[in-house]
Amino acid sequence: MTRLLNRRIQHKAAIKMFVISAPIPELPNEMWLKIFNILSHGDLLQVNLVCKRWCQLTQARELKRKSKLVVTKENLKDICDLMENNDLKYENVDINDKRDEFSNVGHASVLKIFEYFGCDIVRLKLYKPSMLSLLNHGLPKLQELDLSCMMSDKIVPVNFNKFSNLKSLLLPPRNSESYLICQLSEHTFQMPKIRLEKLSLSVNDCPLNCLNVLATHASSLRWLQLYVPKGMNLTVQGHFQEIFRKFTQLEELLIDGVGNMEYRRLILEYLPKENPLKTIALSLTRDVDLVELIIQKWRNSLECLKLKYYHRAENTASQLNFMNCKLRSLEWYGGPLTPQEFLDCVATKTNQTLTELKLFSLHVTGEFFDTLFQRLPNLAKLDLRGVRITDEEMVYVFRHLTHLRHLSLDPCVSENGIEYLCSELHSVSNLKRLQTLQICLCPIKALQILNLNFKFKKLTKLVPQFCHRSGKLSVLTIVHISTYFPVLEELFVDRLNFDYADIQEIRKHLPRLHKLS
């Protein structure tokens, strides 16, 4: 266990490795709490088993923030039983009845959970409107309420003023049944004691209610995600203008769900340039000139750009040149640029600023990625889901991106043998810092063929995929590759069902695993 701590603990400022030299009993509780606070949720589960003293320490309030209580139909009774005999405290609660709705008895049990944990809950996610009626019981510390996955036509009145510390409210994005949104928006408007900092809102069939919500919280919002349908009535344009003039602190603006071109333009034109915008998500059709407006207003503050392009203008490439060595994060969907134009915009030469890159529906060759990855030496997060991947692209990732922490690739489409991948796989050791990985099994099979003594010692989340060359996944396959992932905590496998025996077998080879689906 001490070796585990020595390996995982990193000081955020200057200390790269903390070595425990004193005997465990001699360290004071305060020091152990600081150490445990740096560990992941999976590590804390391991710590919990070491001794009674450590088990008690892991129940400290500051450590419980790392844990989420997910309430389902299956575990509802067990949670209620545990509450009677244990001093449980959770700040993050998820009432997950998305698939199996609770009975009347189940609702009574959930009410009991709210009464027990209510004083500690800071973050809460709900899926069914029937749960909203239970919120009338006090949650004095609630700061984040997530209703983004809620789908229903039921109207449930909620008094949000009871949550005096509420800072974040995520409402359903697009809902064919708009009654819930209208009702929620109407009650959300009546919150004189609350000033939200984060809001996700759909301006659907009740635009006036939704606009009142925006107007109420405009001066305090720092994060806004807005959905406006294409057929939105233009009669409320004047209200939009007045509301967006009131924003002063906005840092993240996600309007890629605004389908109406006129409203996209209106938002960006009337939003004052004094807002310190760091992130913008935007979908463009014939209004590509809005990029120029963004550059004029927020060139100095912008760090993250998420663009979906559906149309090309003559000056598109020149407009986007500002991205070169300026952005920290870029998400690029489709787009009108040629591969060379994209390189000129993102990395004319070495770009040490960009650390996160997501590309989708980009039609390029392997040589493009060879050049691009050489010019992005500090890339820590790469997502190429939606881009055609062969052995060549994978090798360029392994060879050049030595600082990667998060990698997501679609299954490869290579039709040749695995020999080329094997011949270049020595560079896979460059990925020793990976923490999350989504990839087909071809590189792992190449590791097995070469019998390389390599392990992903920091990788805690794995999403293995099958391609025609690596074949379908099975429990036996997972067992065979487990040796490469000694600290794995989360495993997500598509199209594979597990029975109890399968789960036990997998956990035997992946002892730190706590999430399997």
Short mmCIF file of C-alpha atoms in Angstrom, two decimals:
data_model
loop_
_atom_site.label_atom_id
_atom_site.label_comp_id
_atom_site.label_asym_id
_atom_site.label_seq_id
_atom_site.Cartn_x
_atom_site.Cartn_y
_atom_site.Cartn_z
CA MET A 1 0.00 0.00 0.00
CA THR A 2 2.89 2.36 0.79
CA ARG A 3 4.30 1.74 -2.69
CA LEU A 4 0.87 2.59 -4.11
CA LEU A 5 0.89 5.93 -2.31
CA ASN A 6 4.47 6.64 -3.35
CA ARG A 7 3.52 6.06 -6.96
CA ARG A 8 0.26 8.00 -7.07
CA ILE A 9 0.85 11.04 -4.90
CA GLN A 10 1.89 14.16 -6.74
CA HIS A 11 2.14 17.60 -5.31
CA LYS A 12 0.27 20.10 -7.50
CA ALA A 13 2.93 22.77 -7.25
CA ALA A 14 6.51 21.57 -7.09
CA ILE A 15 6.81 18.16 -5.46
CA LYS A 16 6.68 15.44 -8.10
CA MET A 17 6.96 12.46 -5.78
CA PHE A 18 6.18 12.07 -2.10
CA VAL A 19 8.14 9.31 -0.38
CA ILE A 20 6.89 8.02 2.95
CA SER A 21 9.86 7.35 5.20
CA ALA A 22 8.16 7.38 8.61
CA PRO A 23 6.24 4.37 9.90
CA ILE A 24 2.54 4.59 9.08
CA PRO A 25 1.28 4.87 12.71
CA GLU A 26 3.52 7.90 13.37
CA LEU A 27 1.93 10.11 10.71
CA PRO A 28 -0.78 12.41 12.12
CA ASN A 29 -4.31 12.21 10.77
CA GLU A 30 -4.06 15.67 9.23
CA MET A 31 -1.16 14.55 7.04
CA TRP A 32 -2.92 11.36 5.98
CA LEU A 33 -6.01 13.37 5.00
CA LYS A 34 -3.87 15.62 2.79
CA ILE A 35 -2.33 12.54 1.18
CA PHE A 36 -5.66 10.80 0.68
CA ASN A 37 -7.19 13.95 -0.78
CA ILE A 38 -4.79 13.70 -3.75
CA LEU A 39 -5.76 10.11 -4.52
CA SER A 40 -8.43 9.06 -7.00
CA HIS A 41 -11.73 7.50 -5.97
CA GLY A 42 -10.37 4.06 -6.88
CA ASP A 43 -7.31 4.53 -4.69
CA LEU A 44 -9.51 5.58 -1.78
CA LEU A 45 -11.41 2.31 -2.10
CA GLN A 46 -8.09 0.50 -1.70
CA VAL A 47 -7.09 2.69 1.25
CA ASN A 48 -10.39 1.86 2.91
CA LEU A 49 -9.32 -1.80 3.23
CA VAL A 50 -5.88 -1.32 4.80
CA CYS A 51 -6.79 -0.86 8.45
CA LYS A 52 -9.54 0.40 10.74
CA ARG A 53 -7.86 3.77 11.24
CA TRP A 54 -7.56 4.43 7.51
CA CYS A 55 -11.12 3.25 6.98
CA GLN A 56 -12.31 5.86 9.47
CA LEU A 57 -10.19 8.57 7.85
CA THR A 58 -11.68 7.92 4.42
CA GLN A 59 -15.09 8.83 5.83
CA ALA A 60 -13.93 12.43 6.37
CA ARG A 61 -16.16 15.04 4.75
CA GLU A 62 -13.41 16.45 2.50
CA LEU A 63 -12.81 13.00 1.02
CA LYS A 64 -16.49 12.20 0.47
CA ARG A 65 -16.56 14.87 -2.24
CA LYS A 66 -14.75 12.40 -4.47
CA SER A 67 -17.55 9.84 -4.12
CA LYS A 68 -20.94 9.82 -5.82
CA LEU A 69 -23.97 8.01 -4.43
CA VAL A 70 -25.90 6.53 -7.38
CA VAL A 71 -29.36 5.40 -6.27
CA THR A 72 -31.07 2.78 -8.44
CA LYS A 73 -34.05 0.50 -8.10
CA GLU A 74 -31.67 -2.37 -7.32
CA ASN A 75 -29.69 -0.75 -4.50
CA LEU A 76 -32.39 1.46 -2.97
CA LYS A 77 -33.24 -0.90 -0.10
CA ASP A 78 -29.56 -1.57 0.68
CA ILE A 79 -28.83 2.15 0.93
CA CYS A 80 -31.74 2.67 3.31
CA ASP A 81 -30.55 -0.23 5.47
CA LEU A 82 -27.00 1.17 5.58
CA MET A 83 -28.24 4.60 6.61
CA GLU A 84 -29.70 3.15 9.79
CA ASN A 85 -26.42 1.66 10.98
CA ASN A 86 -23.71 3.87 9.47
CA ASP A 87 -22.77 7.52 9.54
CA LEU A 88 -22.91 8.04 5.77
CA LYS A 89 -22.34 11.43 4.16
CA TYR A 90 -22.46 12.18 0.43
CA GLU A 91 -22.26 15.52 -1.32
CA ASN A 92 -22.84 14.13 -4.83
CA VAL A 93 -26.08 12.17 -5.38
CA ASP A 94 -27.56 10.71 -8.59
CA ILE A 95 -31.15 9.37 -8.43
CA ASN A 96 -30.93 7.11 -11.48
CA ASP A 97 -34.43 5.88 -12.28
CA LYS A 98 -34.02 6.53 -16.00
CA ARG A 99 -34.82 2.94 -16.98
CA ASP A 100 -36.69 1.52 -13.98
CA GLU A 101 -39.14 3.94 -12.40
CA PHE A 102 -39.57 3.71 -8.65
CA SER A 103 -42.81 2.47 -7.10
CA ASN A 104 -44.67 4.40 -4.40
CA VAL A 105 -42.60 2.52 -1.83
CA GLY A 106 -39.49 3.48 -3.77
CA HIS A 107 -40.48 7.15 -3.69
CA ALA A 108 -40.90 6.92 0.06
CA SER A 109 -37.40 5.45 0.31
CA VAL A 110 -35.94 8.22 -1.86
CA LEU A 111 -37.66 10.76 0.36
CA LYS A 112 -35.99 9.06 3.31
CA ILE A 113 -32.62 9.38 1.55
CA PHE A 114 -33.20 13.10 0.95
CA GLU A 115 -34.09 13.57 4.60
CA TYR A 116 -30.95 11.71 5.69
CA PHE A 117 -28.42 13.19 3.23
CA GLY A 118 -30.21 16.47 2.56
CA CYS A 119 -28.01 18.60 4.80
CA ASP A 120 -24.88 17.44 2.95
CA ILE A 121 -25.98 17.26 -0.72
CA VAL A 122 -24.14 19.78 -2.90
CA ARG A 123 -24.65 18.20 -6.35
CA LEU A 124 -27.84 16.40 -7.42
CA LYS A 125 -28.93 14.80 -10.71
CA LEU A 126 -32.51 13.71 -11.40
CA TYR A 127 -34.11 11.92 -14.35
CA LYS A 128 -37.86 11.86 -13.60
CA PRO A 129 -40.18 14.79 -12.74
CA SER A 130 -41.74 12.75 -9.94
CA MET A 131 -38.50 13.26 -8.03
CA LEU A 132 -38.82 17.04 -8.29
CA SER A 133 -41.77 17.04 -5.91
CA LEU A 134 -39.50 15.51 -3.26
CA LEU A 135 -37.15 18.50 -3.49
CA ASN A 136 -39.51 20.59 -1.43
CA HIS A 137 -37.69 19.06 1.52
CA GLY A 138 -34.69 21.13 2.54
CA LEU A 139 -31.37 20.85 0.72
CA PRO A 140 -29.64 23.87 2.26
CA LYS A 141 -26.22 23.24 0.67
CA LEU A 142 -27.40 22.35 -2.84
CA GLN A 143 -25.30 24.22 -5.41
CA GLU A 144 -25.69 22.15 -8.60
CA LEU A 145 -28.99 20.71 -9.88
CA ASP A 146 -28.79 18.67 -13.09
CA LEU A 147 -32.11 18.03 -14.87
CA SER A 148 -30.55 17.82 -18.34
CA CYS A 149 -31.64 14.20 -18.94
CA MET A 150 -35.22 14.70 -17.80
CA MET A 151 -37.89 13.83 -20.39
CA SER A 152 -41.59 14.08 -19.57
CA ASP A 153 -44.82 15.95 -20.22
CA LYS A 154 -45.70 16.17 -16.53
CA ILE A 155 -45.91 19.53 -14.79
CA VAL A 156 -44.37 19.55 -11.33
CA PRO A 157 -44.13 22.85 -9.42
CA VAL A 158 -40.76 23.44 -7.79
CA ASN A 159 -39.84 26.23 -5.42
CA PHE A 160 -36.21 26.87 -6.33
CA ASN A 161 -36.00 29.62 -3.72
CA LYS A 162 -35.60 26.90 -1.11
CA PHE A 163 -32.13 26.29 -2.53
CA SER A 164 -30.57 29.56 -1.50
CA ASN A 165 -27.06 28.39 -2.46
CA LEU A 166 -27.98 27.17 -5.96
CA LYS A 167 -25.31 28.21 -8.48
CA SER A 168 -25.82 25.78 -11.36
CA LEU A 169 -29.04 24.65 -13.07
CA LEU A 170 -29.05 22.41 -16.15
CA LEU A 171 -32.47 22.11 -17.78
CA PRO A 172 -33.46 19.65 -20.55
CA PRO A 173 -31.90 20.69 -23.87
CA ARG A 174 -34.43 19.58 -26.48
CA ASN A 175 -37.74 18.11 -25.43
CA SER A 176 -40.60 17.15 -27.72
CA GLU A 177 -42.85 17.55 -24.70
CA SER A 178 -42.27 21.17 -23.74
CA TYR A 179 -44.63 21.39 -20.76
CA LEU A 180 -41.90 20.47 -18.31
CA ILE A 181 -39.56 23.12 -19.68
CA CYS A 182 -42.26 25.78 -19.56
CA GLN A 183 -43.17 24.95 -15.98
CA LEU A 184 -39.57 24.78 -14.83
CA SER A 185 -38.72 28.01 -16.58
CA GLU A 186 -41.67 29.82 -15.01
CA HIS A 187 -40.63 28.79 -11.51
CA THR A 188 -36.97 29.40 -12.25
CA PHE A 189 -37.84 32.98 -13.13
CA GLN A 190 -39.26 33.44 -9.64
CA MET A 191 -35.92 33.26 -7.82
CA PRO A 192 -35.23 36.69 -6.35
CA LYS A 193 -32.82 35.27 -3.75
CA ILE A 194 -30.69 33.28 -6.18
CA ARG A 195 -28.14 34.29 -8.80
CA LEU A 196 -27.04 31.44 -11.02
CA GLU A 197 -23.51 31.20 -12.38
CA LYS A 198 -24.13 28.21 -14.68
CA LEU A 199 -27.26 27.62 -16.78
CA SER A 200 -28.31 25.29 -19.58
CA LEU A 201 -31.60 26.34 -21.16
CA SER A 202 -33.77 25.48 -24.17
CA VAL A 203 -35.80 28.33 -25.64
CA ASN A 204 -38.59 26.11 -26.91
CA ASP A 205 -42.34 26.77 -26.98
CA CYS A 206 -42.20 29.17 -24.03
CA PRO A 207 -39.70 31.82 -25.17
CA LEU A 208 -40.89 34.57 -22.85
CA ASN A 209 -40.47 32.43 -19.73
CA CYS A 210 -37.02 31.37 -20.90
CA LEU A 211 -36.01 34.93 -21.70
CA ASN A 212 -37.12 36.00 -18.24
CA VAL A 213 -34.81 33.34 -16.80
CA LEU A 214 -31.90 34.72 -18.83
CA ALA A 215 -32.71 38.29 -17.87
CA THR A 216 -32.84 37.43 -14.16
CA HIS A 217 -29.41 35.82 -14.10
CA ALA A 218 -27.59 37.63 -16.93
CA SER A 219 -25.34 39.69 -14.67
CA SER A 220 -24.14 36.67 -12.64
CA LEU A 221 -23.82 33.95 -15.30
CA ARG A 222 -20.32 32.72 -16.12
CA TRP A 223 -21.36 29.62 -18.13
CA LEU A 224 -24.30 29.47 -20.56
CA GLN A 225 -25.52 26.71 -22.85
CA LEU A 226 -28.41 27.80 -25.03
CA TYR A 227 -30.67 25.86 -27.40
CA VAL A 228 -32.82 27.74 -29.92
CA PRO A 229 -34.76 25.80 -32.59
CA LYS A 230 -34.45 26.71 -36.26
CA GLY A 231 -38.08 27.76 -36.52
CA MET A 232 -37.89 30.14 -33.58
CA ASN A 233 -40.22 33.13 -33.92
CA LEU A 234 -38.26 36.30 -34.67
CA THR A 235 -40.69 38.54 -32.76
CA VAL A 236 -38.65 38.25 -29.55
CA GLN A 237 -35.43 39.55 -31.11
CA GLY A 238 -35.72 42.80 -29.20
CA HIS A 239 -35.82 40.91 -25.90
CA PHE A 240 -32.69 38.98 -26.89
CA GLN A 241 -30.83 42.20 -27.62
CA GLU A 242 -31.65 43.75 -24.26
CA ILE A 243 -30.85 40.59 -22.32
CA PHE A 244 -27.43 39.93 -23.85
CA ARG A 245 -26.41 43.53 -23.27
CA LYS A 246 -26.70 42.75 -19.53
CA PHE A 247 -24.06 40.00 -19.49
CA THR A 248 -20.82 41.08 -17.82
CA GLN A 249 -19.01 37.97 -16.49
CA LEU A 250 -19.60 35.29 -19.14
CA GLU A 251 -16.60 32.97 -19.62
CA GLU A 252 -18.15 30.03 -21.52
CA LEU A 253 -20.79 30.40 -24.24
CA LEU A 254 -22.11 27.23 -25.88
CA ILE A 255 -24.49 28.13 -28.71
CA ASP A 256 -23.82 25.28 -31.13
CA GLY A 257 -27.41 24.28 -30.35
CA VAL A 258 -28.76 27.60 -31.66
CA GLY A 259 -30.19 26.52 -35.02
CA ASN A 260 -31.40 29.97 -36.08
CA MET A 261 -28.74 31.98 -37.89
CA GLU A 262 -30.30 35.33 -36.93
CA TYR A 263 -30.16 34.51 -33.22
CA ARG A 264 -26.52 33.38 -33.41
CA ARG A 265 -25.60 36.72 -34.92
CA LEU A 266 -27.72 38.65 -32.45
CA ILE A 267 -26.12 36.94 -29.44
CA LEU A 268 -22.56 37.58 -30.58
CA GLU A 269 -23.23 41.14 -31.73
CA TYR A 270 -24.94 42.33 -28.55
CA LEU A 271 -22.82 40.45 -26.03
CA PRO A 272 -20.40 43.10 -24.71
CA LYS A 273 -16.74 42.52 -25.51
CA GLU A 274 -15.96 43.17 -21.83
CA ASN A 275 -17.15 39.63 -21.03
CA PRO A 276 -13.96 37.55 -20.50
CA LEU A 277 -14.99 34.77 -22.91
CA LYS A 278 -12.62 31.80 -22.77
CA THR A 279 -14.78 29.17 -24.52
CA ILE A 280 -17.15 29.44 -27.48
CA ALA A 281 -19.06 26.58 -29.16
CA LEU A 282 -20.65 27.55 -32.46
CA SER A 283 -22.28 26.00 -35.54
CA LEU A 284 -21.93 27.99 -38.76
CA THR A 285 -23.83 27.82 -42.04
CA ARG A 286 -23.78 30.92 -44.24
CA ASP A 287 -22.79 33.13 -41.31
CA VAL A 288 -19.07 32.27 -41.36
CA ASP A 289 -18.28 35.98 -41.00
CA LEU A 290 -19.18 35.58 -37.31
CA VAL A 291 -15.70 34.15 -36.81
CA GLU A 292 -14.31 37.58 -37.64
CA LEU A 293 -16.62 39.14 -35.07
CA ILE A 294 -15.42 36.67 -32.41
CA ILE A 295 -11.80 37.49 -33.21
CA GLN A 296 -12.40 41.23 -32.97
CA LYS A 297 -14.12 40.99 -29.60
CA TRP A 298 -12.41 38.17 -27.71
CA ARG A 299 -9.08 37.48 -29.39
CA ASN A 300 -7.19 38.22 -26.16
CA SER A 301 -9.30 36.04 -23.84
CA LEU A 302 -10.36 33.10 -26.05
CA GLU A 303 -8.71 29.78 -25.11
CA CYS A 304 -11.14 27.11 -26.33
CA LEU A 305 -13.02 27.02 -29.64
CA LYS A 306 -15.59 24.43 -30.76
CA LEU A 307 -16.57 24.95 -34.40
CA LYS A 308 -18.98 23.11 -36.67
CA TYR A 309 -18.74 24.27 -40.27
CA TYR A 310 -21.33 23.67 -42.98
CA HIS A 311 -20.30 26.34 -45.49
CA ARG A 312 -17.11 27.86 -46.88
CA ALA A 313 -16.37 31.51 -47.57
CA GLU A 314 -13.46 32.85 -49.60
CA ASN A 315 -11.67 34.24 -46.56
CA THR A 316 -12.36 31.34 -44.18
CA ALA A 317 -8.71 30.26 -43.98
CA SER A 318 -7.42 33.78 -43.35
CA GLN A 319 -10.05 34.35 -40.64
CA LEU A 320 -8.95 31.26 -38.74
CA ASN A 321 -5.23 32.04 -38.75
CA PHE A 322 -5.64 33.52 -35.27
CA MET A 323 -5.81 29.93 -33.92
CA ASN A 324 -2.10 29.45 -34.57
CA CYS A 325 -0.34 29.29 -31.17
CA LYS A 326 -3.28 31.07 -29.51
CA LEU A 327 -5.82 28.42 -28.46
CA ARG A 328 -5.40 25.89 -25.67
CA SER A 329 -8.24 23.65 -26.88
CA LEU A 330 -9.81 23.14 -30.32
CA GLU A 331 -12.79 21.03 -31.44
CA TRP A 332 -13.22 20.96 -35.22
CA TYR A 333 -16.23 19.31 -36.86
CA GLY A 334 -16.07 18.88 -40.63
CA GLY A 335 -15.08 22.21 -42.03
CA PRO A 336 -14.30 23.81 -45.36
CA LEU A 337 -10.50 23.88 -45.02
CA THR A 338 -8.10 21.77 -47.04
CA PRO A 339 -5.54 19.77 -45.01
CA GLN A 340 -2.83 22.32 -45.80
CA GLU A 341 -5.07 25.23 -44.81
CA PHE A 342 -5.88 23.50 -41.53
CA LEU A 343 -2.16 23.06 -40.82
CA ASP A 344 -1.53 26.71 -41.62
CA CYS A 345 -4.28 27.78 -39.22
CA VAL A 346 -3.44 25.48 -36.32
CA ALA A 347 0.29 24.81 -36.59
CA THR A 348 2.21 26.71 -39.25
CA LYS A 349 5.22 25.80 -37.15
CA THR A 350 5.59 24.23 -33.71
CA ASN A 351 2.55 25.10 -31.58
CA GLN A 352 3.31 24.56 -27.90
CA THR A 353 0.07 26.17 -26.67
CA LEU A 354 -2.51 23.69 -27.95
CA THR A 355 -3.01 20.86 -25.43
CA GLU A 356 -6.45 19.52 -26.45
CA LEU A 357 -7.61 18.62 -29.96
CA LYS A 358 -10.81 16.97 -31.21
CA LEU A 359 -11.33 16.36 -34.93
CA PHE A 360 -14.47 14.95 -36.52
CA SER A 361 -15.31 14.16 -40.14
CA LEU A 362 -11.95 15.33 -41.43
CA HIS A 363 -10.80 13.63 -44.64
CA VAL A 364 -7.02 13.53 -44.53
CA THR A 365 -4.12 11.15 -45.12
CA GLY A 366 -1.53 9.75 -42.74
CA GLU A 367 1.10 12.26 -43.85
CA PHE A 368 -1.11 15.08 -42.59
CA PHE A 369 -1.14 13.59 -39.08
CA ASP A 370 2.60 12.97 -39.19
CA THR A 371 3.18 16.68 -39.77
CA LEU A 372 0.42 17.85 -37.44
CA PHE A 373 1.51 15.75 -34.47
CA GLN A 374 5.15 16.78 -34.85
CA ARG A 375 4.04 20.40 -34.56
CA LEU A 376 1.88 19.80 -31.45
CA PRO A 377 4.42 18.46 -28.93
CA ASN A 378 2.38 19.35 -25.81
CA LEU A 379 -0.89 17.72 -26.83
CA ALA A 380 -2.37 16.04 -23.73
CA LYS A 381 -5.85 15.17 -25.03
CA LEU A 382 -6.61 13.82 -28.51
CA ASP A 383 -10.02 12.72 -29.79
CA LEU A 384 -10.18 11.42 -33.38
CA ARG A 385 -13.53 9.65 -33.17
CA GLY A 386 -15.10 10.25 -36.57
CA VAL A 387 -11.75 10.22 -38.39
CA ARG A 388 -10.61 7.23 -40.47
CA ILE A 389 -7.84 5.43 -38.54
CA THR A 390 -5.25 2.98 -39.89
CA ASP A 391 -1.99 1.60 -38.51
CA GLU A 392 -0.21 4.61 -39.97
CA GLU A 393 -2.20 7.13 -37.93
CA MET A 394 -1.79 5.08 -34.75
CA VAL A 395 1.98 4.91 -35.20
CA TYR A 396 2.19 8.69 -35.65
CA VAL A 397 0.30 9.12 -32.37
CA PHE A 398 2.64 6.73 -30.55
CA ARG A 399 5.74 8.28 -32.09
CA HIS A 400 5.14 12.01 -31.60
CA LEU A 401 2.62 12.64 -28.80
CA THR A 402 4.68 11.86 -25.72
CA HIS A 403 2.59 13.98 -23.32
CA LEU A 404 -0.80 12.41 -24.01
CA ARG A 405 -3.07 11.82 -21.01
CA HIS A 406 -6.32 11.07 -22.87
CA LEU A 407 -6.65 9.31 -26.24
CA SER A 408 -9.85 8.37 -28.12
CA LEU A 409 -9.74 6.68 -31.53
CA ASP A 410 -12.31 4.87 -33.65
CA PRO A 411 -11.60 1.19 -34.46
CA CYS A 412 -8.94 0.98 -37.14
CA VAL A 413 -9.85 0.05 -40.73
CA SER A 414 -6.49 -1.51 -41.59
CA GLU A 415 -6.88 -4.50 -43.90
CA ASN A 416 -3.24 -5.59 -43.97
CA GLY A 417 -1.54 -7.76 -41.38
CA ILE A 418 -0.38 -6.49 -38.02
CA GLU A 419 3.34 -6.71 -38.94
CA TYR A 420 3.77 -2.97 -39.63
CA LEU A 421 2.21 -2.07 -36.29
CA CYS A 422 4.50 -4.58 -34.56
CA SER A 423 7.59 -3.13 -36.24
CA GLU A 424 6.78 0.36 -34.94
CA LEU A 425 5.31 -0.53 -31.57
CA HIS A 426 8.47 0.22 -29.60
CA SER A 427 7.22 3.83 -29.58
CA VAL A 428 4.10 2.86 -27.61
CA SER A 429 6.17 3.40 -24.46
CA ASN A 430 5.77 7.12 -25.22
CA LEU A 431 2.18 6.74 -23.99
CA LYS A 432 3.20 5.79 -20.47
CA ARG A 433 1.38 8.86 -19.09
CA LEU A 434 -2.03 7.85 -20.50
CA GLN A 435 -4.91 8.01 -18.01
CA THR A 436 -7.86 7.24 -20.32
CA LEU A 437 -7.86 5.24 -23.56
CA GLN A 438 -10.43 4.34 -26.20
CA ILE A 439 -8.92 2.24 -28.99
CA CYS A 440 -9.27 -1.06 -30.85
CA LEU A 441 -7.26 -4.01 -29.54
CA CYS A 442 -4.72 -4.08 -32.38
CA PRO A 443 -1.95 -2.24 -30.45
CA ILE A 444 -2.55 -4.45 -27.40
CA LYS A 445 -2.38 -7.60 -29.55
CA ALA A 446 0.87 -6.32 -31.03
CA LEU A 447 2.22 -5.93 -27.48
CA GLN A 448 1.30 -9.55 -26.82
CA ILE A 449 2.96 -10.76 -30.02
CA LEU A 450 6.18 -8.89 -29.23
CA ASN A 451 6.01 -9.93 -25.56
CA LEU A 452 7.04 -6.42 -24.54
CA ASN A 453 7.36 -5.73 -20.84
CA PHE A 454 5.22 -2.59 -20.95
CA LYS A 455 2.34 -1.54 -18.73
CA PHE A 456 0.04 1.49 -18.70
CA LYS A 457 0.79 2.30 -15.07
CA LYS A 458 -1.37 5.43 -14.90
CA LEU A 459 -4.31 4.33 -17.03
CA THR A 460 -7.52 4.18 -14.98
CA LYS A 461 -10.21 4.18 -17.71
CA LEU A 462 -10.34 1.88 -20.75
CA VAL A 463 -12.86 1.62 -23.59
CA PRO A 464 -11.65 -1.29 -25.77
CA GLN A 465 -13.22 -1.68 -29.21
CA PHE A 466 -13.19 -4.42 -31.80
CA CYS A 467 -12.28 -4.09 -35.46
CA HIS A 468 -12.36 -6.75 -38.17
CA ARG A 469 -8.67 -7.56 -37.54
CA SER A 470 -8.68 -7.80 -33.74
CA GLY A 471 -12.00 -9.66 -33.62
CA LYS A 472 -14.85 -9.46 -31.13
CA LEU A 473 -14.28 -8.83 -27.46
CA SER A 474 -14.88 -11.52 -24.86
CA VAL A 475 -14.36 -11.98 -21.15
CA LEU A 476 -11.34 -14.15 -21.94
CA THR A 477 -9.87 -11.34 -24.07
CA ILE A 478 -10.26 -8.88 -21.20
CA VAL A 479 -8.53 -11.31 -18.83
CA HIS A 480 -5.64 -11.75 -21.28
CA ILE A 481 -5.01 -8.01 -21.70
CA SER A 482 -5.50 -7.15 -18.02
CA THR A 483 -1.77 -7.46 -17.31
CA TYR A 484 -1.15 -4.24 -19.28
CA PHE A 485 -3.51 -2.20 -17.07
CA PRO A 486 -2.50 -2.74 -13.42
CA VAL A 487 -4.37 0.29 -12.01
CA LEU A 488 -7.53 0.14 -14.14
CA GLU A 489 -10.63 1.44 -12.34
CA GLU A 490 -13.23 1.84 -15.11
CA LEU A 491 -13.91 -0.54 -18.02
CA PHE A 492 -16.58 0.10 -20.66
CA VAL A 493 -17.21 -2.66 -23.21
CA ASP A 494 -19.86 -2.33 -25.91
CA ARG A 495 -22.00 -5.29 -27.04
CA LEU A 496 -20.83 -7.59 -24.29
CA ASN A 497 -23.06 -8.75 -21.44
CA PHE A 498 -21.58 -9.92 -18.14
CA ASP A 499 -23.04 -12.44 -15.73
CA TYR A 500 -21.95 -12.72 -12.10
CA ALA A 501 -19.19 -15.24 -12.85
CA ASP A 502 -17.80 -13.00 -15.60
CA ILE A 503 -17.67 -10.01 -13.27
CA GLN A 504 -15.89 -12.00 -10.57
CA GLU A 505 -13.34 -13.30 -13.07
CA ILE A 506 -12.62 -9.83 -14.42
CA ARG A 507 -12.30 -8.33 -10.94
CA LYS A 508 -9.85 -11.06 -10.00
CA HIS A 509 -7.48 -9.84 -12.73
CA LEU A 510 -8.32 -6.15 -12.34
CA PRO A 511 -8.50 -5.77 -8.54
CA ARG A 512 -8.95 -2.00 -8.55
CA LEU A 513 -11.89 -2.05 -10.95
CA HIS A 514 -15.00 -0.36 -9.53
CA LYS A 515 -16.97 0.47 -12.69
CA LEU A 516 -17.79 -2.16 -15.34
CA SER A 517 -20.38 -1.79 -18.09
#
